[in-house]
Each structure stands twice: as C-alpha cells, then as structure tokens.
Short mmCIF file of C-alpha atoms in Angstrom, two decimals:
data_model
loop_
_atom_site.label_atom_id
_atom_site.label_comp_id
_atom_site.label_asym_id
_atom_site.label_seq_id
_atom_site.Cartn_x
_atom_site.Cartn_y
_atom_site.Cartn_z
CA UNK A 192 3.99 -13.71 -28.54
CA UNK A 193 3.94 -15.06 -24.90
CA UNK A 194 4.57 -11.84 -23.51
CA UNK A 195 2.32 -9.54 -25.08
CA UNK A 196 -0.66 -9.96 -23.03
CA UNK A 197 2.10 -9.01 -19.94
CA UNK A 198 2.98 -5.55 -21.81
CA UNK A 199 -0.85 -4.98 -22.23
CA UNK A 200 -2.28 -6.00 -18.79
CA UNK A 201 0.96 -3.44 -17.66
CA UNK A 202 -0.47 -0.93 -19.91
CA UNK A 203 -3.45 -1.81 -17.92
CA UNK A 204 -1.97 -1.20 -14.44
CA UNK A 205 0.03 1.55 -15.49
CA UNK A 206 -3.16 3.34 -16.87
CA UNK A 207 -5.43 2.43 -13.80
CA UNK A 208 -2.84 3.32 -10.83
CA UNK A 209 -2.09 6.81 -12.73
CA UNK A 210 -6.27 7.46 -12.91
CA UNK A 211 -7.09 6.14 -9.67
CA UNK A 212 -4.27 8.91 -8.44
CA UNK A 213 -2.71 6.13 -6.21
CA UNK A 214 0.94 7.37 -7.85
CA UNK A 215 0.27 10.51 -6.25
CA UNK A 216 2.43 11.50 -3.82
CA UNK A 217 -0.10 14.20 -2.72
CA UNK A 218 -3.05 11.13 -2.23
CA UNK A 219 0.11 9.23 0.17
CA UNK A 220 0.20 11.71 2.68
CA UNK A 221 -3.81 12.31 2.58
CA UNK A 222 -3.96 8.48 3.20
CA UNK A 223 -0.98 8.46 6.36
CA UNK A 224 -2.51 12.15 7.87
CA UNK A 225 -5.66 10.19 7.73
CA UNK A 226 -7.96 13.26 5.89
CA UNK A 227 -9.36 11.29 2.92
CA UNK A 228 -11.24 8.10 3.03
CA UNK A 229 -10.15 7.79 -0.92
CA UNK A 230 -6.61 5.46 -0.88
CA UNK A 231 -8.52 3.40 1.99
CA UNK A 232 -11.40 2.85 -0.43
CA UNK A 233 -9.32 1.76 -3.27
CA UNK A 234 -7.34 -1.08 -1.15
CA UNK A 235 -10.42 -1.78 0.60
CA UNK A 236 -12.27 -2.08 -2.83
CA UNK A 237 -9.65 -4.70 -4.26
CA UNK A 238 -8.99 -6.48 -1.26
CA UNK A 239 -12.88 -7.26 -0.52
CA UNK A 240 -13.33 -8.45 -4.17
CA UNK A 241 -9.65 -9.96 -4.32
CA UNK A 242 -10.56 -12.19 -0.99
CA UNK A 243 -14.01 -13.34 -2.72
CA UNK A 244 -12.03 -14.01 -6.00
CA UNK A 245 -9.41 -15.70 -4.42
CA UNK A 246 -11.54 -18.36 -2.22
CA UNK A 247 -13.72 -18.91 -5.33
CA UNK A 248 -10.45 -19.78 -7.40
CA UNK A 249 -9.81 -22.21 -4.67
CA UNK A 250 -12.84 -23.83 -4.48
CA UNK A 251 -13.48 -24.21 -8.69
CA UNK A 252 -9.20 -25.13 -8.71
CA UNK A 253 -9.08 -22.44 -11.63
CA UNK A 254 -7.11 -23.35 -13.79
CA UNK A 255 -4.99 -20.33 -15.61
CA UNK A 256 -4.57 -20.06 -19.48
CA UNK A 257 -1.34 -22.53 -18.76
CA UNK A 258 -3.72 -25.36 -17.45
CA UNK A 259 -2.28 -25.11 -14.14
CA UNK A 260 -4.21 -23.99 -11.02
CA UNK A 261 -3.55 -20.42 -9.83
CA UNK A 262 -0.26 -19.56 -8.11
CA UNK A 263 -0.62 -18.34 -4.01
CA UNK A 264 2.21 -17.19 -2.15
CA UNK A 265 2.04 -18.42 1.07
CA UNK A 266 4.12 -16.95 3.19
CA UNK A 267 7.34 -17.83 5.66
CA UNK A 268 5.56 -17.76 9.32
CA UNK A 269 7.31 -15.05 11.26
CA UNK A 270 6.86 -11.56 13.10
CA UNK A 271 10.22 -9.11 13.12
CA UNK A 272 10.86 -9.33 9.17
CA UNK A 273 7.23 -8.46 8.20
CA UNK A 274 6.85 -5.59 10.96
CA UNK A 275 10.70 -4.32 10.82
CA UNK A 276 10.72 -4.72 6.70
CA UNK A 277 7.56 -3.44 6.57
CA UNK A 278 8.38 -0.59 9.06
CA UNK A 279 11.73 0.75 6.72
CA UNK A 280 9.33 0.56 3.63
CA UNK A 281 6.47 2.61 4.93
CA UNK A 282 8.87 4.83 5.95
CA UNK A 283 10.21 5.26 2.04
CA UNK A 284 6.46 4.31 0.88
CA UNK A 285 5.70 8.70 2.66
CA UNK A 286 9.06 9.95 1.90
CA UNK A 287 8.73 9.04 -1.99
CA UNK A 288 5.15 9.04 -2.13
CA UNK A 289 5.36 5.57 -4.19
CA UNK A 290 6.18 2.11 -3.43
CA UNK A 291 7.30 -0.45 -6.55
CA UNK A 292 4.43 -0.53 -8.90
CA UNK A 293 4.16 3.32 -8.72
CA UNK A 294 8.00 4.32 -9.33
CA UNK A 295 7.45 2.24 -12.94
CA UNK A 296 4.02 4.28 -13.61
CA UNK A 297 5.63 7.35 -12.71
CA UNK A 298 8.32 7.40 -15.05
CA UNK A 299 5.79 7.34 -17.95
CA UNK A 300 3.60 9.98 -16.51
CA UNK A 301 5.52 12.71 -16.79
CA UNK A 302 8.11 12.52 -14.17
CA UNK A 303 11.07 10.81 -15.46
CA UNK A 304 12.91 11.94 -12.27
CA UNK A 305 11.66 9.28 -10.62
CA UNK A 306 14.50 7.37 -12.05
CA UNK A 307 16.61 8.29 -9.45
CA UNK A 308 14.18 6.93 -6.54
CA UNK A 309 14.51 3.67 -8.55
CA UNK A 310 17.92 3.68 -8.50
CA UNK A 311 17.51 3.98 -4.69
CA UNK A 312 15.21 1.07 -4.68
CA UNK A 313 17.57 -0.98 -6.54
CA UNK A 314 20.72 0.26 -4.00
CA UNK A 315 18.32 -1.03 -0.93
CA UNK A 316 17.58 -4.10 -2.58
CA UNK A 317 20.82 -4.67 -3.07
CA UNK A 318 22.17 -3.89 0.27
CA UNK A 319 19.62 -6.05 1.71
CA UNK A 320 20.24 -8.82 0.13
CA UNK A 321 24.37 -8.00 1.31
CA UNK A 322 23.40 -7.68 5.35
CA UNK A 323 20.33 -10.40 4.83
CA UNK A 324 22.01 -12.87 7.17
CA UNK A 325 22.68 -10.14 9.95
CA UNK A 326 19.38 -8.98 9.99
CA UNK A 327 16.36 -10.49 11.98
CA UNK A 328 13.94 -12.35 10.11
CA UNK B 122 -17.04 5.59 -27.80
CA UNK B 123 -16.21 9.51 -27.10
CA UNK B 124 -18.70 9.59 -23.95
CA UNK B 125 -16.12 5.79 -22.46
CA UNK B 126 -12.90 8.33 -23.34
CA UNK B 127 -14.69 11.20 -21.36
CA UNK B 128 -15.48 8.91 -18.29
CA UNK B 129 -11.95 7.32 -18.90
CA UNK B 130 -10.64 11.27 -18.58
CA UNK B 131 -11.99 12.05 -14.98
CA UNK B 132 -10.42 10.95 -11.95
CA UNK B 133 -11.62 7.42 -11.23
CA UNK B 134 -13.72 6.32 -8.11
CA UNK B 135 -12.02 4.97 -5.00
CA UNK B 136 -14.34 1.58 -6.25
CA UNK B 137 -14.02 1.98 -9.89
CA UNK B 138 -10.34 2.08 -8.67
CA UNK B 139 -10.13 -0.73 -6.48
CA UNK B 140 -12.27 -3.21 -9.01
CA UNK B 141 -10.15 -2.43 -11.85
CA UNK B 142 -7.13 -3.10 -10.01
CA UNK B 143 -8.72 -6.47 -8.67
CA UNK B 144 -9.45 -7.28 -12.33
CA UNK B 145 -5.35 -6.53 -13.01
CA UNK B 146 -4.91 -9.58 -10.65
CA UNK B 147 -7.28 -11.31 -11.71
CA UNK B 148 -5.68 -11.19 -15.16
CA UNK B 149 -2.39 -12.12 -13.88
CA UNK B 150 -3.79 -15.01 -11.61
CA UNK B 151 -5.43 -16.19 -14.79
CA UNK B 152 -2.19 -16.07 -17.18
CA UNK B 153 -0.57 -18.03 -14.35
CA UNK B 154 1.23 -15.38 -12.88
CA UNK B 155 0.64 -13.55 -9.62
CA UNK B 156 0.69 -10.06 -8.68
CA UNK B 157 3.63 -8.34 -7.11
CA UNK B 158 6.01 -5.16 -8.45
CA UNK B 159 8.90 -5.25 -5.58
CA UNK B 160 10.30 -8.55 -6.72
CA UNK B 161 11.29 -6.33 -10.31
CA UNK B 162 13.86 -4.81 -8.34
CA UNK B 163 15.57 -8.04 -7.36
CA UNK B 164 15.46 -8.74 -10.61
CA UNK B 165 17.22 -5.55 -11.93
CA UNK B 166 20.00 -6.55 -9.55
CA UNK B 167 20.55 -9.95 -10.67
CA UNK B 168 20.62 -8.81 -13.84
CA UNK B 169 23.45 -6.00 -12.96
CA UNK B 170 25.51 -9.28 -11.80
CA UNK B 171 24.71 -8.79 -8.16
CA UNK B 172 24.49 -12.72 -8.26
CA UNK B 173 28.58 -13.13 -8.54
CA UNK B 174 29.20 -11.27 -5.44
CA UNK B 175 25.84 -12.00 -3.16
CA UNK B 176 24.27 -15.12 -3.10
CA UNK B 177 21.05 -13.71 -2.66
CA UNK B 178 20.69 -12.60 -6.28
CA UNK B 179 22.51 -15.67 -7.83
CA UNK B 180 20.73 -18.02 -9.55
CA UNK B 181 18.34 -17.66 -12.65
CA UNK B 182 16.04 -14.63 -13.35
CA UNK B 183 14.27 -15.61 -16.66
CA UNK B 184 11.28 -16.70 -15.13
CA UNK B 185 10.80 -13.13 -13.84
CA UNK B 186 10.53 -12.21 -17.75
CA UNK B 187 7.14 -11.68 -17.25
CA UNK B 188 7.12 -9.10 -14.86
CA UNK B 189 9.46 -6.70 -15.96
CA UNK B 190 7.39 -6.52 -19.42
CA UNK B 191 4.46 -5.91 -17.12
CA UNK B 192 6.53 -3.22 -15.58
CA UNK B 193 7.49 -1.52 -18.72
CA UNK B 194 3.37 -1.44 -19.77
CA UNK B 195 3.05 0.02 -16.53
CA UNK B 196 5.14 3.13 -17.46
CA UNK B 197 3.33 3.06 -20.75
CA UNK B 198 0.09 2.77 -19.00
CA UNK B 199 1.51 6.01 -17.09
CA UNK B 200 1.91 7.66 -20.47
CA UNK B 201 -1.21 6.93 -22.20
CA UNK B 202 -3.33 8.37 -18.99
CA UNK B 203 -1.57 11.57 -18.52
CA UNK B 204 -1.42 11.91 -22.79
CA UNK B 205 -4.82 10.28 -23.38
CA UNK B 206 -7.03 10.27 -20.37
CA UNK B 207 -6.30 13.71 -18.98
CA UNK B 208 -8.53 16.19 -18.20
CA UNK B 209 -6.32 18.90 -17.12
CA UNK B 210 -7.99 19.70 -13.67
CA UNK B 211 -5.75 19.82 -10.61
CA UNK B 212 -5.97 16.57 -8.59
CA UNK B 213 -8.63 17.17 -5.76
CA UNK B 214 -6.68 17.03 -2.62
CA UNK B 215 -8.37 17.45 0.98
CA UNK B 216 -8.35 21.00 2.30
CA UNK B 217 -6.70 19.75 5.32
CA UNK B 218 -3.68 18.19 3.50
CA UNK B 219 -3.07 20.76 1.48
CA UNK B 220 -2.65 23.28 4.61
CA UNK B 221 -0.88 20.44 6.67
CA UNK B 222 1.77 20.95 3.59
CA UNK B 223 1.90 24.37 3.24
CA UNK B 224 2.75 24.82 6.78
CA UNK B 225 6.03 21.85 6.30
CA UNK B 226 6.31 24.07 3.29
CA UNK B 227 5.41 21.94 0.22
CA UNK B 228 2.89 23.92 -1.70
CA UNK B 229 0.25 22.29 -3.36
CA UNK B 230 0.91 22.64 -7.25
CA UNK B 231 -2.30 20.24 -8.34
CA UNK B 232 -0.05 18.00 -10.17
CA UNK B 233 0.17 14.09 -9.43
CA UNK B 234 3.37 14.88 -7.26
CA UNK B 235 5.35 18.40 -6.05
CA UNK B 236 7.11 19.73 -8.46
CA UNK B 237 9.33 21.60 -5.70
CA UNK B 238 10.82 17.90 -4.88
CA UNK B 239 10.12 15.41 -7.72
CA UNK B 240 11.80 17.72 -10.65
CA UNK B 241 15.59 17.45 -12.09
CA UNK B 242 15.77 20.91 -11.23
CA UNK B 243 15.64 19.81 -7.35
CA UNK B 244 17.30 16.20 -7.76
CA UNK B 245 20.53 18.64 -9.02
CA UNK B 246 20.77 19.83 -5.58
CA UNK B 247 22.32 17.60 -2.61
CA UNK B 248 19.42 17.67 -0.93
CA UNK B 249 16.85 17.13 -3.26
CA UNK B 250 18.76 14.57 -4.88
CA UNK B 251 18.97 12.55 -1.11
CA UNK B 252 15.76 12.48 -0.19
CA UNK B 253 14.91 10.80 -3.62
CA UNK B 254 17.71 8.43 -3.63
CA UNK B 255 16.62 7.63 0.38
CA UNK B 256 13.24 7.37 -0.40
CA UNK B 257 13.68 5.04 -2.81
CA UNK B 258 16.64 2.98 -0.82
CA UNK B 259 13.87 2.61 2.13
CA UNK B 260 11.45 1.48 -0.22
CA UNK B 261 13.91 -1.41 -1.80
CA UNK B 262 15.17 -2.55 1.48
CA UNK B 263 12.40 -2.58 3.48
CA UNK B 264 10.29 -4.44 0.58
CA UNK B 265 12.93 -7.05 0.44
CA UNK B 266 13.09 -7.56 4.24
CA UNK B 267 9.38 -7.72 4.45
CA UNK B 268 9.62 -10.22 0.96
CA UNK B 269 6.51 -8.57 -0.75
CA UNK B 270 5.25 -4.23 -1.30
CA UNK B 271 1.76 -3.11 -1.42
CA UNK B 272 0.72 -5.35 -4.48
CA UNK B 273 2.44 -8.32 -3.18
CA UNK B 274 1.38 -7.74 0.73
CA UNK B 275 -1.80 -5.40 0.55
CA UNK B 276 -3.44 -6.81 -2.21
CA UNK B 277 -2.27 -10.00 -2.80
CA UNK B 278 -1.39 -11.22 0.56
CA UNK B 279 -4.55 -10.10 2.15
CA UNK B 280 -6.88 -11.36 -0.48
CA UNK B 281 -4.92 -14.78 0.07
CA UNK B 282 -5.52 -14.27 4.01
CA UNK B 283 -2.03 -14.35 4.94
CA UNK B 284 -1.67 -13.44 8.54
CA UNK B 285 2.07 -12.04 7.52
CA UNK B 286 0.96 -9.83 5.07
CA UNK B 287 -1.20 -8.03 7.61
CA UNK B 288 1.74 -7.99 9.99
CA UNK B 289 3.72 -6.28 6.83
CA UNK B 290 0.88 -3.88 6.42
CA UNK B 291 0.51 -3.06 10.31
CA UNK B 292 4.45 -1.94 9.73
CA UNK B 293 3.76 -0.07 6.35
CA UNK B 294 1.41 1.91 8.55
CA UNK B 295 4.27 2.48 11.34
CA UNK B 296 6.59 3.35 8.90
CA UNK B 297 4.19 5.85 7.01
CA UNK B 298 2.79 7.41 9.97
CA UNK B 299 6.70 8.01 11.70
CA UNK B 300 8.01 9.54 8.21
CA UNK B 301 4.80 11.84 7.74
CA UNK B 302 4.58 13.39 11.51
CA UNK B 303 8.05 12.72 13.19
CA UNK B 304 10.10 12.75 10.10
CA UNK B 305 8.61 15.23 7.47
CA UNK B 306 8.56 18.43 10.12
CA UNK B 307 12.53 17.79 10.51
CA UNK B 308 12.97 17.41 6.43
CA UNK B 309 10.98 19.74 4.98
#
C-alpha cells in the first residue's frame, strides 16, 4: 500500500525523537537555560548533514521513488511573521516542552495527556487562521 | 541481534540522534515528500470543517494523507521505545537544571516529562489543565504564523538555507528564552 512506508518511517521518527530524549520536556528547558550542549548537538548534527544532503540532491536532481525531483520549500520573503510567529511558538515550544512532531510521539510514550496540549495546538491553529488577515505578516 | 536491541535501549548520542533524524528526511525527501509535523494540525482542522467557516482551511486536504499516517507511526514509534527500547534508568539531566527546577518548584522525577504537570491527575485541575491547553494553543498559532515548527524551520528550512527559517528560529529562541526566565518564575 502507498502509505505504508509513511506509517513505518513514522514509526521511525516516533522511535528516534523518544530515544534521542528530544520529547523531553526536562531536555527543553536544559536546551533554553543553556546547561547542556545535548539538544544543540542533535539539531546541529542533522542540520550539518541535512545542508550537505540537500545541496548534493540539487546538484545529482534526485529524483524520489515518484520519479520526480525532491520537493524544497522555499519560503515567502519576509521578517515580522517568521520572528513574531516564531516568537508565540517558542514561547509554547518551553511552556509544553514539545513542539508538533513531539505532542504525536508523546501520546504513544506513555503520556496520553498530552492530548489536551494537542487540542490546544489545534485551537491556535485554528484561531490563526480566523485573525490571519489582521495579523502582520 | 540482542547486543543492536541493547545499544537500541540506551539513551542515544546527541550525533547518533541528529544522523538518524537526517536519515528520517532523507527518507521522506526520497518518497517525494518533505519533512514538516505543524502542517498536521492544519490538517486536523480542515478536517473538523474549519474550511466552511474560514477560508484558510478550505480547500482539499487529501494530499496531506501522507503525513498524518506518518504522525500516527510517530506515536507508535513513541510506544515501541518506551515498551521495547527502555532501559529503565532516569533520563540524565544536568545538575544545574535540575536545581534551576527545584527552586520554580518542579521536581525532577527522571521521567521523559514531570509528572507533577503532564498527568490527568493535574490536567483535572484549572490550572494544570491551562497551562497545557496554552502551551499547546502557543505552539499551534505561533507555528502557523511563522508557516513551518522545528522540523519544517530548524531542520528543513536550514538544511535548504532559507534565510526565513533562521529568522523563525532566532524567534523560537526569543520565545523559549522569555517563557523559561520571565515567564516560568511567575507560573510555577
């Protein structure tokens, strides 16, 4: 089925961001009070190899399983939505300890409660995409 | 095979870490999909009917198929390590954190999160139950706003080079930093 291989590299993601202890709301507030090098490491590990793997996609145009070449977001120029939307979510990123791939993982590992914090991400999606056009972008 | 499941058991590397989740986008990259969790929640909304009221969610959602599957491995992939690939010792947290919390009064229990604030037993009081329902409303609105979370921005946008996910990251950082030493001490 097409979407096997989805579940299984989620499987994947779930089982690596639950070992790597980035779900951890403990390992957040290490990472924002600065007193282990450990989170850093981890973004800094997949970001190095990510930026090497991405320009050597480019330059081969790999081609995914679909015969197409690899999708890139680029992204709207602009200043205020990235820094103030970015702002609101680090401030939810320390207060729940989690940001949108963790809040999935968590639920499996043991903390179903984190179904309400999803709920809460759903409600702000939702009222941002109600006050979009009043908002500075 | 035993000896893999006994590495798999202890807490990973910081690199071990960071390569496999480079090698999760890789995988998506290569199945012609692209890494990024927030958009899941748009999703979820569109598919409440959000569309018939707000434009913002109208239109079709099928091609976002994909990712909630990937979504619902990830909470199976949350299952399988705590079930599977546990060791049972307490997460390692820095000395310094773990005093930093005791004074806001959090005390460290050595699970993956406090039990004292992610439980039902504290989500069944008001304020328990607010500070998980706000954490979770900043994290949805701001991730829309910015249009991308740590996967989508951190990982994805950086490795891309895009100068606005490292504006979105410089605010992640503002955001963080204001909850954990402005915020926190007025909270907790």
């Amino acid at each position: 089925m097409k979407f096997s291989k989805y579940l299984l590299i989620g499987i994947l993601f779930g089982v690596v961001m639950t070992k790597s202890e980035a779900i951890s709301w403990y390992r957040i507030q290490e990472m924002f009070r600065f007193q282990s090098f450990h989170m850093y490491g981890i973004i800094g590990t997949a970001v190095s190899i990510g930026i090497v793997m991405m320009a050597w996609m480019k330059r081969i145009d790999f081609k995914s399983i679909t015969g197409a070449s690899i999708k890139q977001k680029i992204a709207e120029p602009g200043v205020l939505r990235y820094l103030l939307g970015g702002t609101v979510f680090g401030l939810g990123w320390a207060l729940s300890g989690a940001c949108p791939g963790p809040l999935y993982v968590l639920l499996g590992a043991n903390f179903p409660v984190f179904i309400i914090v999803i709920i809460g991400a759903v409600l702000g999606t939702f009222t941002y995409g109600v006050f979009k056009d009043k908002l500075p972008h | 095979m035993n000896e893999f499941i006994e590495f798999l058991s202890t807490p990973w590397s910081w690199y071990f870490s960071g390569f496999m989740i480079a090698v999760v986008m890789f995988l998506l990259l290569w199945s012609g999909e692209r890494f990024g969790v927030s958009s899941t929640l748009k999703t979820l909304c569109s598919i409440g009917g959000a569309g018939k009221k707000v434009p913002f969610f109208a239109g079709g959602w099928k091609d976002q198929t994909w990712n909630l599957i990937f979504v619902l491995g990830g909470i199976i992939g949350g299952y399988i390590a705590v079930t599977y690939l546990d060791n049972g010792k307490p997460l390692n947290l820095a000395m310094s954190t773990v005093l930093d919390l005791k004074e806001l009064g959090v005390v460290f229990d050595g699970n993956l999160a406090p039990k004292s604030i992610f439980s039902w037993e504290n989500a069944f009081t008001l304020k328990g139950f607010l500070v998980l329902l706000l954490g979770g409303f900043l994290v949805g609105f701001g991730t829309r706003w910015a249009d991308g979370c740590t996967s989508g921005h951190a990982i994805s946008g950086l490795s891309n080079l895009q100068i606005p996910s490292l504006i979105a990251v410089v605010g992640f950082f503002i955001g963080g930093l204001l909850m954990t030493h402005i915020i926190f001490p007025l909270i907790f």
